[in-house]
Every structure is written in C-alpha cells, then in structure tokens.
Coordinates of C-alpha atoms in Angstrom, one line a residue:
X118 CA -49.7 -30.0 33.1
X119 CA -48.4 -33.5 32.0
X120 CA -45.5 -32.5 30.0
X121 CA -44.9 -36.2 29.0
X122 CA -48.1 -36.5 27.2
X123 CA -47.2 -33.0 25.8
X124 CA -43.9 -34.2 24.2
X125 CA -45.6 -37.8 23.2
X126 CA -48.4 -35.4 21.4
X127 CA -46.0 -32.6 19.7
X128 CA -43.6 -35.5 18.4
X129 CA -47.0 -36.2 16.2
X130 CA -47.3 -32.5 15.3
X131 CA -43.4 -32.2 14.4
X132 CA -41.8 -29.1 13.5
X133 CA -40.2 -28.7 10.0
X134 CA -36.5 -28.1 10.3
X135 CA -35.5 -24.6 10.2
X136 CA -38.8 -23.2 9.8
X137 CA -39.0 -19.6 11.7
X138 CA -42.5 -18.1 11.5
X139 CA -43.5 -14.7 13.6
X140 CA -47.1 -13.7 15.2
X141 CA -48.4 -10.4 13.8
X142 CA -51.7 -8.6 13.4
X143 CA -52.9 -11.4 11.0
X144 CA -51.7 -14.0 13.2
X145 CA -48.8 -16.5 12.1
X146 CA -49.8 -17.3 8.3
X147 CA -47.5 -19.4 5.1
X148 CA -48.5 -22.4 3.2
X149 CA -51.0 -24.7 4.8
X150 CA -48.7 -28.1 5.0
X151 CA -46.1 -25.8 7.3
X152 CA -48.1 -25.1 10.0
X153 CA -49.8 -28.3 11.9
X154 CA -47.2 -28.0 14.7
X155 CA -48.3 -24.6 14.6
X156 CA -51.9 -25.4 14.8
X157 CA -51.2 -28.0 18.0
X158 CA -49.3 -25.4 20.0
X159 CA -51.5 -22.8 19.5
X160 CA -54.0 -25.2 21.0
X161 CA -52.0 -25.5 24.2
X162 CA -51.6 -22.0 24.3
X163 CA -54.8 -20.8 24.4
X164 CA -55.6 -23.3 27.2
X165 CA -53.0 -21.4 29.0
X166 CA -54.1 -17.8 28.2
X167 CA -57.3 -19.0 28.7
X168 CA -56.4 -20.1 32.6
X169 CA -54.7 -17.0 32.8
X170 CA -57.8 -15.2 32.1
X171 CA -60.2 -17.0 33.9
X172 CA -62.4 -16.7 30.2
X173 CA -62.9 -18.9 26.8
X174 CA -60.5 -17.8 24.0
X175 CA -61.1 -18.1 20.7
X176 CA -58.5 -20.0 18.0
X177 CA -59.6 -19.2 14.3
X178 CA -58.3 -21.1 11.8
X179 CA -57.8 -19.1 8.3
X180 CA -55.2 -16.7 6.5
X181 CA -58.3 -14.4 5.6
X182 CA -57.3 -12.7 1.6
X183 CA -54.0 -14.8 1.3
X184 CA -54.1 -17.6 -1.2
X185 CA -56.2 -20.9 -1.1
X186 CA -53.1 -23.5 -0.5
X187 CA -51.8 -21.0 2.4
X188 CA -53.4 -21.2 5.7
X189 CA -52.8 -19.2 9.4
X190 CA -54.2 -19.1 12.6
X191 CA -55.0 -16.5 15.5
X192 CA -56.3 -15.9 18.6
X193 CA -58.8 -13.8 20.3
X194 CA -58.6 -12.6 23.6
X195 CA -61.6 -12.4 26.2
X196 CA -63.6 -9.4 24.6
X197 CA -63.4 -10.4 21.2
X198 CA -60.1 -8.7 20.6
X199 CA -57.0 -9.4 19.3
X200 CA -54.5 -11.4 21.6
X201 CA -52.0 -9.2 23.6
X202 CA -48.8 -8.5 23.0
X203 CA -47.0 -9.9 25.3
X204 CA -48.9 -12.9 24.5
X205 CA -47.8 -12.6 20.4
X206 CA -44.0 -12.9 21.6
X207 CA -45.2 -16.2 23.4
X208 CA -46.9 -17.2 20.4
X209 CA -44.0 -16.5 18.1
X210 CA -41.3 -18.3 20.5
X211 CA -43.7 -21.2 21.6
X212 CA -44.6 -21.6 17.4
X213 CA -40.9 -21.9 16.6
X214 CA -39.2 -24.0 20.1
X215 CA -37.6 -27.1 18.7
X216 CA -38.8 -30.4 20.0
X217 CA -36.6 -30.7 23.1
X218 CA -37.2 -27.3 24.0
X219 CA -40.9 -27.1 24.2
X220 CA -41.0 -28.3 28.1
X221 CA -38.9 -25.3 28.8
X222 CA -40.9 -23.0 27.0
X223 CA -44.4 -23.5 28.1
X224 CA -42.9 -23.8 31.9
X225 CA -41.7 -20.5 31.1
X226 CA -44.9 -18.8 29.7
X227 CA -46.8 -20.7 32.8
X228 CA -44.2 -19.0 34.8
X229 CA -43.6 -15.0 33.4
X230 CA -47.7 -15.2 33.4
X231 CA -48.8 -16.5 36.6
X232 CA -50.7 -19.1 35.3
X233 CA -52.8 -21.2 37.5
X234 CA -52.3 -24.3 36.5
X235 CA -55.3 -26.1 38.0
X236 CA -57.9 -23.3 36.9
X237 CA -60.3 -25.0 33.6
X238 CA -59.8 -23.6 30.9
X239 CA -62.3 -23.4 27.5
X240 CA -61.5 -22.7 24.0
X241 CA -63.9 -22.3 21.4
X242 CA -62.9 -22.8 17.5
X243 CA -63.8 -21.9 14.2
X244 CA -62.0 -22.3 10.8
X245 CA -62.7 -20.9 6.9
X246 CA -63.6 -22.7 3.9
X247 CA -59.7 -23.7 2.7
X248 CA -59.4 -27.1 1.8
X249 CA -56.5 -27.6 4.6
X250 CA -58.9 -26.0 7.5
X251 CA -60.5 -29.0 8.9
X252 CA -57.5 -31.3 9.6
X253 CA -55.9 -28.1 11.0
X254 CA -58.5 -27.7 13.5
X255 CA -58.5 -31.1 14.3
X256 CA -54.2 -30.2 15.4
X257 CA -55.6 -27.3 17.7
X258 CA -58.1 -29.5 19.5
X259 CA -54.9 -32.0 20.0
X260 CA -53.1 -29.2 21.5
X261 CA -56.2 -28.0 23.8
X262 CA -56.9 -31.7 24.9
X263 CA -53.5 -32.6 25.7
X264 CA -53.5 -29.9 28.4
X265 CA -57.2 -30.8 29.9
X266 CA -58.6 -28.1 28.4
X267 CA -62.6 -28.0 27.5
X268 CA -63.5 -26.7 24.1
X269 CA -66.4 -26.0 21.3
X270 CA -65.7 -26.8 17.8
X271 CA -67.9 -24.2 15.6
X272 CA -67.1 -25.5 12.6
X273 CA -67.5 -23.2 9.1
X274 CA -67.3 -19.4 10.7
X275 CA -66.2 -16.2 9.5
X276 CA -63.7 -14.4 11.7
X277 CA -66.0 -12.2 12.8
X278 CA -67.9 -14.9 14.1
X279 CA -66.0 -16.4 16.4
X280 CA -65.1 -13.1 18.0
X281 CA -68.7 -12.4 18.2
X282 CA -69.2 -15.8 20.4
X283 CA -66.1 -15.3 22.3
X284 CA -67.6 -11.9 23.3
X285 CA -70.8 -13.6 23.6
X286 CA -69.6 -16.5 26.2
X287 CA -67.3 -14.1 27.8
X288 CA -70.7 -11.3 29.1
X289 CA -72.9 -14.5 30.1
X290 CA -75.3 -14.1 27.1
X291 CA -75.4 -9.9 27.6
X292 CA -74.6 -9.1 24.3
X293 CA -76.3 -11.8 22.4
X294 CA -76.1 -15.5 22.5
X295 CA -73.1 -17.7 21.2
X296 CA -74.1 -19.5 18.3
X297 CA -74.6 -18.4 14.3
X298 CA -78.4 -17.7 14.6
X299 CA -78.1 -16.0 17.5
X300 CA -75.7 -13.9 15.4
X301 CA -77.9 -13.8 12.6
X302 CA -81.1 -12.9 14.8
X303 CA -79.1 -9.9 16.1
X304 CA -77.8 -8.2 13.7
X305 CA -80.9 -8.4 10.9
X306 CA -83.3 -7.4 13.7
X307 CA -81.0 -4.4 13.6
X308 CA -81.0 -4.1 10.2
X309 CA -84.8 -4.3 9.9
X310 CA -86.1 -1.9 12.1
X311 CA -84.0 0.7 11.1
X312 CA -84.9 0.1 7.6
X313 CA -88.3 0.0 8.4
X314 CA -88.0 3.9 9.0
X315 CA -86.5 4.9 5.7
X316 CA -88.7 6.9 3.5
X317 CA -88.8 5.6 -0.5
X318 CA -86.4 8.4 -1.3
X319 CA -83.5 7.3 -3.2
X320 CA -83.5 3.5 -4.2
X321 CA -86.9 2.2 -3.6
X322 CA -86.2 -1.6 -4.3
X323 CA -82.9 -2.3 -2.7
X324 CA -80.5 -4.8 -4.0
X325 CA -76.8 -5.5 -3.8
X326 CA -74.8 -7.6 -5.6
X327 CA -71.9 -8.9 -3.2
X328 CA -68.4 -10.9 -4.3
X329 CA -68.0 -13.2 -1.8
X330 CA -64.2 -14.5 -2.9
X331 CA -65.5 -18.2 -3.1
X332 CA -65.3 -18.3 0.8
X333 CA -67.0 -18.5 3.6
X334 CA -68.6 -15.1 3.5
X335 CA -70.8 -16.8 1.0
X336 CA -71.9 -19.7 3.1
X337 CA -73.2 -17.9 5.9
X338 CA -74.8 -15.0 3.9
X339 CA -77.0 -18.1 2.6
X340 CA -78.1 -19.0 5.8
X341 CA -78.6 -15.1 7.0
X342 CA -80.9 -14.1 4.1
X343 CA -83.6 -14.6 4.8
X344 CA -83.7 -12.9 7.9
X345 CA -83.1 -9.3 6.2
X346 CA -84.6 -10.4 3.0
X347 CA -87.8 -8.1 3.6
X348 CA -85.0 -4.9 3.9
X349 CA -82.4 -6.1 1.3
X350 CA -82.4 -8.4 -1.6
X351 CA -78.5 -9.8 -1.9
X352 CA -77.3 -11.1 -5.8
X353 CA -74.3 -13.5 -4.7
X354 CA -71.0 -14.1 -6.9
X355 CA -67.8 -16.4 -6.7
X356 CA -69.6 -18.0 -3.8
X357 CA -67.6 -21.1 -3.5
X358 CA -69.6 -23.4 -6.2
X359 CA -67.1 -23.0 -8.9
X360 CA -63.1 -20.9 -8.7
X361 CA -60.4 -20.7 -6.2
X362 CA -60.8 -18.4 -2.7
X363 CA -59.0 -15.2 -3.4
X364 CA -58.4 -15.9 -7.0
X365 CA -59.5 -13.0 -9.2
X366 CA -62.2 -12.2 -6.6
X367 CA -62.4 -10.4 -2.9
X368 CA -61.8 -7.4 -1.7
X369 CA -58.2 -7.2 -2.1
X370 CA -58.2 -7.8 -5.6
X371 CA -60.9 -5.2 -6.3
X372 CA -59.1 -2.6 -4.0
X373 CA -55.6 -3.5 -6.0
X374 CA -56.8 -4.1 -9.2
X375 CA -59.5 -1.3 -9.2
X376 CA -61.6 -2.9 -11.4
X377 CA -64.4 -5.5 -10.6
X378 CA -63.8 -9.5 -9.4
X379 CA -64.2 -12.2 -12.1
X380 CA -67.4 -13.5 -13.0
X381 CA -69.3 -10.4 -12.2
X382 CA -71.1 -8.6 -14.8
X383 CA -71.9 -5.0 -13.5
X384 CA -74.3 -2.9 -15.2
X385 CA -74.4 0.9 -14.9
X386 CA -75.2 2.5 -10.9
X387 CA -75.7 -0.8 -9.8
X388 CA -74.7 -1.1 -6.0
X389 CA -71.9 -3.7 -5.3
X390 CA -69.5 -4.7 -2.8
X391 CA -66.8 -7.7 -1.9
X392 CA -65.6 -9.8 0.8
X393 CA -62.2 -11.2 1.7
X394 CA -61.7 -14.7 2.4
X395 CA -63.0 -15.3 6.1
X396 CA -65.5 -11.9 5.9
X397 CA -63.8 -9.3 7.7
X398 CA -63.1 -7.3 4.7
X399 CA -65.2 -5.4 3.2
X400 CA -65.1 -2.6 0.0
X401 CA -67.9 -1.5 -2.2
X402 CA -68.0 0.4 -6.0
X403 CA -69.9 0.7 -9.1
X404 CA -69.7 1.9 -12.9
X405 CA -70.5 5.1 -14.2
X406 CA -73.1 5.7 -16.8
X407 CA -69.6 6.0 -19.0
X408 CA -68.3 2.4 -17.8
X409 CA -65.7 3.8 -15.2
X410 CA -65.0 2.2 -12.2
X411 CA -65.7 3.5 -8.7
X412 CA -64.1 2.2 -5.7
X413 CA -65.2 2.9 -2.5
X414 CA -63.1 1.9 0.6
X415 CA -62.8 2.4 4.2
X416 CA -62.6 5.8 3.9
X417 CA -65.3 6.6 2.8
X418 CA -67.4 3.7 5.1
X419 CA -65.7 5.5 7.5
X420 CA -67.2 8.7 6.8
X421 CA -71.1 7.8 5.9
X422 CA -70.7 6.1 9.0
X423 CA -69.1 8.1 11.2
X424 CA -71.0 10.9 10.0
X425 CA -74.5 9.0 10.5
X426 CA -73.3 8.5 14.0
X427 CA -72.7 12.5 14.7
X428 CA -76.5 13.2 13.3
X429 CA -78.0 10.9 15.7
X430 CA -75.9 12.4 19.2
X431 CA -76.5 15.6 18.2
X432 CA -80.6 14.7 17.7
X433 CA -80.4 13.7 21.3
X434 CA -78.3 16.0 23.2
X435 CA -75.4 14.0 23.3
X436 CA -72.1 16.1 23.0
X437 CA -70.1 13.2 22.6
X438 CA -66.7 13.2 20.7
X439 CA -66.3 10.3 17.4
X440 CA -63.0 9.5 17.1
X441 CA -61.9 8.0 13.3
X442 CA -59.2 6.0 13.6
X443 CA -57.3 6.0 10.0
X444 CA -54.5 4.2 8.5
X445 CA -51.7 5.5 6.4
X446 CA -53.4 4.1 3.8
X447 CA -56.2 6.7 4.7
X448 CA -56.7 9.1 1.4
X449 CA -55.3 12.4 1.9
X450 CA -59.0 13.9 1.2
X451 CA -60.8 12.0 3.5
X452 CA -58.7 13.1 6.4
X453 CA -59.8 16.7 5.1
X454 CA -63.3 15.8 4.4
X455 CA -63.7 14.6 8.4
X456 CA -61.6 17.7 9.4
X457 CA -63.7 20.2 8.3
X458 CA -67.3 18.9 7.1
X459 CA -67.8 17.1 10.2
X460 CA -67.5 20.4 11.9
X461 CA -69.6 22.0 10.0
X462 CA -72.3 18.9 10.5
X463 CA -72.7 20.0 14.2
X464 CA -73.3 23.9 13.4
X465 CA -75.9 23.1 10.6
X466 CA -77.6 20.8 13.1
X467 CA -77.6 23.1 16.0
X468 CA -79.2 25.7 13.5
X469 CA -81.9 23.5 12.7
X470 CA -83.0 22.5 16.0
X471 CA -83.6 26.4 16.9
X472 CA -85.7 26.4 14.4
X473 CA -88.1 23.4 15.5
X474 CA -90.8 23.2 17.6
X475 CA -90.6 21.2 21.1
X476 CA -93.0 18.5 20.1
X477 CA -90.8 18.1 16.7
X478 CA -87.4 18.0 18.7
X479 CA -88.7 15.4 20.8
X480 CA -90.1 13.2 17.9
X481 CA -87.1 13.5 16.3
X482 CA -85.1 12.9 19.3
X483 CA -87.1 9.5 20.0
X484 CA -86.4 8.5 16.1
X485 CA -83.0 9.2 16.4
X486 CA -82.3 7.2 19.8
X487 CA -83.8 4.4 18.8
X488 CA -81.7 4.3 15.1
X489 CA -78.5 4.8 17.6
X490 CA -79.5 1.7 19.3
X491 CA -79.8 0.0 16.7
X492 CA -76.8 1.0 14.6
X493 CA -75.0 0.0 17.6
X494 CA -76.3 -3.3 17.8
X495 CA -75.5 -4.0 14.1
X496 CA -71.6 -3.2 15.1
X497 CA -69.9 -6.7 15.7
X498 CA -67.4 -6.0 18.5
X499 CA -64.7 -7.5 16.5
X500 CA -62.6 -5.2 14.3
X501 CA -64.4 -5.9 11.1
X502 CA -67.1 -7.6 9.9
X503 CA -67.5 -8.0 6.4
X504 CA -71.3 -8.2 6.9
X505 CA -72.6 -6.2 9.5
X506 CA -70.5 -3.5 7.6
X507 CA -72.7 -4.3 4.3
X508 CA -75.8 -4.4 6.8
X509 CA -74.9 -0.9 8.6
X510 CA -74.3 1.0 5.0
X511 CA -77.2 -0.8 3.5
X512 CA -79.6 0.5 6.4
X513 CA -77.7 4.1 6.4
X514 CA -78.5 4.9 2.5
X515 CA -81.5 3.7 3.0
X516 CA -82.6 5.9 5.7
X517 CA -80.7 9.0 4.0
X518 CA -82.0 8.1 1.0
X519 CA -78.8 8.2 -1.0
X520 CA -77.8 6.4 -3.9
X521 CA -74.2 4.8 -4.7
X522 CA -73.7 8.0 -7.1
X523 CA -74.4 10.5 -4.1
X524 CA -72.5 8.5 -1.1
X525 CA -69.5 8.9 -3.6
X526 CA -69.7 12.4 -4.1
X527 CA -69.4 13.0 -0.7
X528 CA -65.7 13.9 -1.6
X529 CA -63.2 13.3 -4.6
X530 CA -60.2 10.5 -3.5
X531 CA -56.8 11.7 -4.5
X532 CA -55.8 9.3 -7.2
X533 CA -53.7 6.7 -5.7
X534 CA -52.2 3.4 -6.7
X535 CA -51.2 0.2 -4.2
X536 CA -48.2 -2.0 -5.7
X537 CA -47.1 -5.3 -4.1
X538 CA -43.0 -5.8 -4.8
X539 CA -41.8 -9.6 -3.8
X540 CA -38.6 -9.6 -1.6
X541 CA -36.6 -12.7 -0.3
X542 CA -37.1 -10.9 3.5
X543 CA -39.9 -8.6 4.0
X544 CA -38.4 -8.1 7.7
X545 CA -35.7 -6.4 6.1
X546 CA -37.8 -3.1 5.8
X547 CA -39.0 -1.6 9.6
X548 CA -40.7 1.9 9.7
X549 CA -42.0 4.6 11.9
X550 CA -44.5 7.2 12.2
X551 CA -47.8 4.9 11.9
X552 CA -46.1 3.1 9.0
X553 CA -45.6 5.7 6.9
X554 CA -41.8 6.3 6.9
X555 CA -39.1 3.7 6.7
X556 CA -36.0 3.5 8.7
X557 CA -34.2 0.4 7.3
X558 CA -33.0 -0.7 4.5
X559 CA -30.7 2.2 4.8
X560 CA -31.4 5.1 1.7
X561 CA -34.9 3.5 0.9
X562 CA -36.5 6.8 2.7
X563 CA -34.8 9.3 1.5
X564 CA -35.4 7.9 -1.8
X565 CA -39.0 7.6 -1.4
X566 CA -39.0 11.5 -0.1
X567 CA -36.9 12.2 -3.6
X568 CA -39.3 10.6 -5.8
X569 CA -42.7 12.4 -4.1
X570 CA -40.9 15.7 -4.4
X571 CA -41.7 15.5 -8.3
X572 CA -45.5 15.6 -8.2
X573 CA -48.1 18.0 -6.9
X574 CA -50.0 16.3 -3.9
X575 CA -47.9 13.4 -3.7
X576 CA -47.0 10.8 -0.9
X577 CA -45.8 7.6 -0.3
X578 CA -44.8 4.8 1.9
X579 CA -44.1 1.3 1.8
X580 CA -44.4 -1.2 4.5
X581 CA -43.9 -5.1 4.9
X582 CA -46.8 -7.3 4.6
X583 CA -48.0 -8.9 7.7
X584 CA -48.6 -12.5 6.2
X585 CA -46.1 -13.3 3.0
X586 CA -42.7 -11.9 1.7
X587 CA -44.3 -8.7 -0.2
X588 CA -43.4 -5.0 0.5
X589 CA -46.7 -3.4 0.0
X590 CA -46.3 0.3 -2.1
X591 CA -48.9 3.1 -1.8
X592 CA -48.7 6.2 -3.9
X593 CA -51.1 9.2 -4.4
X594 CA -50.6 12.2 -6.4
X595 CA -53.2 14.9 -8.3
X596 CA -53.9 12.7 -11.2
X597 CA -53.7 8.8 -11.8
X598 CA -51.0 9.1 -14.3
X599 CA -48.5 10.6 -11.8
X600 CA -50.0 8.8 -8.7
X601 CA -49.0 5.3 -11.1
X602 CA -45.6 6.8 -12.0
X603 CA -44.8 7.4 -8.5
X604 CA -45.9 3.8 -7.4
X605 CA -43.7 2.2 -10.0
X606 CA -40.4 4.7 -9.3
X607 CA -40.9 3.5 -5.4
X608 CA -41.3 -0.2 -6.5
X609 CA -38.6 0.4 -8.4
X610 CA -36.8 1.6 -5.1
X611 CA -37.6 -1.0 -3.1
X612 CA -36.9 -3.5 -5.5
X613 CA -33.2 -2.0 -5.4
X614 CA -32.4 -1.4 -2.3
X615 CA -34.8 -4.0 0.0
X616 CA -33.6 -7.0 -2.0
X617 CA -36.3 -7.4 -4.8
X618 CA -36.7 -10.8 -6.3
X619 CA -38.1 -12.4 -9.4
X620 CA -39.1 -9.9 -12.1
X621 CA -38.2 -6.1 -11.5
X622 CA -41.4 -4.0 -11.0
X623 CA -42.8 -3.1 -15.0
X624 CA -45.1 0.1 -15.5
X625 CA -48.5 -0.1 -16.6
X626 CA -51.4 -1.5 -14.6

C-alpha cells in the first residue's frame, strides 16, 4: 500500500472542515458537493474489504428517495448484502479522519482486519441518475486505483443491480451472469413462464401504470420491456424527460402523502405502483369507483407474497416454515392477518388434497414446483428490488386471478399517518425494542405513551431518519381522524422536547 501516493491523491479529494458524517443502513448520505472525499475513501476501502474477502465488492453511488442535489454512497458485501458492521464503524471513522490522520487510519483497519495486503482486489461500481453521480464515481475509482485495485465501471444501475452482479461475480456465473441483460433475461424469463400458466380469470389484458420518480428506475424498465412485454404492458410516468428525482413523485411521496405522484392521471381500478429514486422501493394503489385512494405497501406485498409462497410448499410436500420479517412500521392488522389466516391456509389446503385424486395431486404438484422455481428466480438477492417486486406481484395476480380491488381486501389497514418533524440533531433521539420505543431525549417516551392512551387502537413511535436531520412520526389509531390527531400531538412532542427547528408541526394534511 503506497501511502505517499495515498496522501498526494486524498489532498485532491479534501475533506471540508468540521464535517462529521456517520454510515448507516442507507449508507453515508447529505448534499452532493460534501461528499467527494467521501466518495475517494470509500474507493480505498472497498479495495481493502475486498482483499479481506478474497471477493469483488460493490460501491453504489446514489442517496436512493433523498432529494436530487443530495447524494450518498454504500457498499455491498460478497453476497450481495449490506456491508458488515464492523466494517460501517470503519466506514464512519475512515469518512471523517482529517488529512494527517488518514495513514494511521487505514494502517489500522489493514491491521484490526488481517488484511492481506498483496492479495488483488476488484470493485465493481454503479451510480443513479443525479446530476452529481458521474463525477462522484469518477472520486471512487481514484480511491480504488490509488491502492492497485482492479475494477468495473457499470455505469447507469439501479441498487438492485449492482447487488445482483456482485452476487453474480461472487458464485462464478451460478446465479446468473453479471451484466444488465443478463439481469433482464433472468428475471422476465421468470416472469413469463409463470404467466404463461394464469388462466384469463381476473384481468385479462394486463397493464400497469408505474411512477418511476424521474430516476433511473425509468431507464432500465425501458430497456427491460420488451422482454415481458408479451405478459405485462407497463404505462411509464415522471420518467426522467421532464421534473426533478423525488420531487412530487416516488414511493415515498405516495406512501407519505397518500395520494398519487404528480403528473399522473389515475382512472378508476386502474393498477398502479411507484419507484424510489435508485429502484429499491417499491408501493402500489389505486382509486375507488368513488375517487378514494388506496395504498398498498409492504404489508400487504408481504402477504400476497408470502402467502403465494405457503400454497406452493404445501402443493409439494414441503413442511417448510416462512418467516415475515416486519418493521415497526408494519400495520397492526397485517401482523394479525399473517397470525391467523396463514394458519388457517395450511388446514384448508391439507383438506383439499384428501379430497383429490393421485393423478390430480401429482399434476398439481408438478405445476406448483415449477411456479416455486420460478418465483424464486424472480427474487433479486438484494433486499429490495423495485422491479422484480412489480414483476413477482404482477405474475402472482395473474395466476390467482385477482384484481387490485380483491388483493386489497385481503385485510382492512388500521388507519395510520407518517409525519416527518426537522430537528438540528436527529442523533439526539436513540430507541429500543425494534425502533419502536425511545430512550433519549429524556420524557419524549412517556409522552408518546400519554398521548396513545387517548385513542382506541392506537400506537406510536418515532425514530431518527437514517440519511438527513428528520425524526420520522408514525401513528395509527381506529379511524383516520384520531390516527392524524395522534401524529400531530407526537410531532408536536418531538418538536418540544428533541429540539424541533423551523416551523412547529401544523394539523391538517
């Protein structure tokens, strides 16, 4: 490791005085023209995780539903994962060394982690559709060269993407191979043959309209249409031509706002869904025949699709457990809707098998292996993927023949409310218990527990954001009215006691 050409390079990717940032889930994010010493030593970090693991690491360059002038960066570890812990801290302290301290640092990262220095190292890239993206890839592969370290530039990808070729590169080819039409050709082979077994129950002629937050969701669904086209005719919006990423469009907007992204004109029933920013959101909803508004969130993806999954294993024998892995955020009647209906799935099914011939059972049990096979495939191994999500519940109403209306109904959603509240420290709040309870700023807890007490099926938490200086409020009660009042009295809280700034929280939404 030359550590001379290392300082001569970093003193061209300076740090901004007094600039502390820290590596979450989302990796470090803030406004785009703080970070390109950022970008540079997260270059010569992932060469260095990268030796350490004997495997190519990915570096994405993107800050996903935040703002267009913001940018961020992560890492992905060997199996298309997010990086380690232990390696976050060494992200965080590496990202904020000052100049003369950056020799020490990395010796001591080499050091705690046993790198071998003389093993190669590769690091492949990819970056979103921000204006700021491509000069801060360019830092990274500064920082990766620097240190000797061999990489591949992918250019335009969605997160998902380059976790899907780091997995690739990292199985020799096993799981499919490392570039975007191998991608494509994977997953909408998927999709089509298990579309080609859906009866013309339900929607006949199927078409969805997708919100693609004017990123590069929309870019790449482009290029990927045709491929499914024969299965799935896709309407895009906000797709980059005109508008700002993230502005009045995307996924988070639709799941805060509860109401449909700009520019897109929705007619009753119809069958729509957004992106985030880099594609690894995803939400879908519609309007009533009375114009309301139906959102539908990971909840209840989670449950077509986790219910979908329990049909098929118990078509073919398999006892296996599905584990649902929920956040706090998770809607009190989903939890219930998974506790007790997908119980009662396995008894219905056992039922009807005893009433089916041999010659039936073992139709229905080739059917169902091969629609397992395939569901699977259409699963990126990252942890979210805006579009083999759309491609998995596209091919799973299809073959259950259920409309928008019908997946809906599944269950009823406590009526919530989400409220962002602007702090000058969002580190100031820390919780417990998955999120959902908070243990500093002393008295914002027992507050929060004082407020629920007033409403019938109430709860709430709050919880820092992971990528700008918000406290992010979640409320739900029995109706909208008191899950809103509860989400304003908790801003309201936090505003108080977390140190609120700007305009105090206002009712009405």
């Amino acid at each position: 490791m030359d550590l001379g050409a290392i300082t001569k390079y970093s003193a061209l990717h300076a740090k901004p005085n007094g600039l502390i940032l820290q590596y979450g889930t989302a990796g470090f994010r803030t406004k785009a023209e703080h970070l390109d010493h950022v970008m540079f030593r997260m270059g010569l970090l992932a060469v260095l995780r990268s030796k350490q693991t004997k495997s190519t690491i990915g570096v994405m360059v993107t800050a996903s539903h935040n703002p267009e002038e913001d940018n961020g960066v992560k890492l992905v570890d060997p199996l298309g994962e997010m990086l380690a812990p232990s390696w976050e801290e060494h992200a965080t302290c590496l990202a904020n060394a000052e100049e003369q301290d950056m020799q020490r640092v990395l010796i001591d990262i080499s050091e705690k982690e046993a790198v071998n220095l003389q093993q190669d190292a590769f690091v492949v890239i990819g970056r979103d559709t921000r204006p700021s993206s491509e000069k801060l890839s360019q830092s990274v592969i500064d920082g990766v060269t620097v240190v000797g370290g061999q990489f591949h530039d992918y250019g335009l990808l969605t997160t998902p993407q380059l976790h899907y070729m780091v997995y690739c590169r990292n199985t020799g080819g096993r799981y499919g191979k490392a570039t975007v039409e191998g991608y494509y050709q994977k997953l909408s082979k998927a999709f089509v043959e298990l579309t080609k077994q859906a009866s013309c129950s339900g929607d006949e002629y199927r078409s969805l309209k997708v919100d693609c937050a004017n990123g590069i969701g929309a870019l790449k669904l482009k290029e990927m249409e045709h491929y499914f086209s024969q299965g799935l005719s896709v309407q895009l919006f906000n797709d980059g031509s005109k508008g700002k990423l993230n502005h009045l469009c995307g996924a988070d907007f639709v799941k805060s706002h509860q109401k449909p992204p700009q520019g897109m004109e929705i007619k009753s029933n119809e069958r729509c869904c957004s992106f985030d920013g880099d594609a690894d959101r995803i939400v879908y909803y519609y309007h009533d025949a009375d114009g309301h508004f139906h959102l539908i969130d990971g909840d209840k993806i989670a449950t077509l699709i986790s219910s979908f999954l329990k049909e098929l294993l118990v078509e073919i024998g398999e006892s296996l457990n599905i584990g649902v892995v929920q956040t706090a955020y998770a809607n009190g009647s989903s939890t219930r809707y998974l506790e007790e209906v997908m119980k009662a799935l396995f008894s219905t099914a056992v039922e009807m098998k005893i009433k089916q011939s041999a010659e039936q059972l073992e139709d229905k049990k080739r059917k169902a292996a091969k629609m397992l096979e395939n569901i699977i495939d259409l699963f990126n191994q990252a942890a979210g993927d805006a579009i083999s999500d759309m491609l998995v519940i596209e091919a799973i109403l299809a073959l259950k023949g259920l409309t928008v209306q019908q997946w809906d109904a599944l269950y009823t959603d406590l009526p919530n409310r989400q409220l962002k509240v602007q702090v000058a420290d969002r580190r100031v709040i820390s919780t417990t218990n998955a999120e959902r309870q908070a243990v500093t700023p002393p008295g914002l807890q027992e507050a929060i527990n004082d407020l629920v007490k007033k409403y019938k099926l109430s709860r709430a938490f709050v919880r820092p954001s992971g990528t700008e200086d918000v406290v992010r409020v979640y409320a739900e009660a029995d109706s909208q009215e008191s899950a809103d009042h509860l989400a304003h009295e908790v801003s309201l809280a936090v505003f108080q006691l977390a140190g609120g700034i700007g305009e105090r929280p206002q009712p009405g939404f």
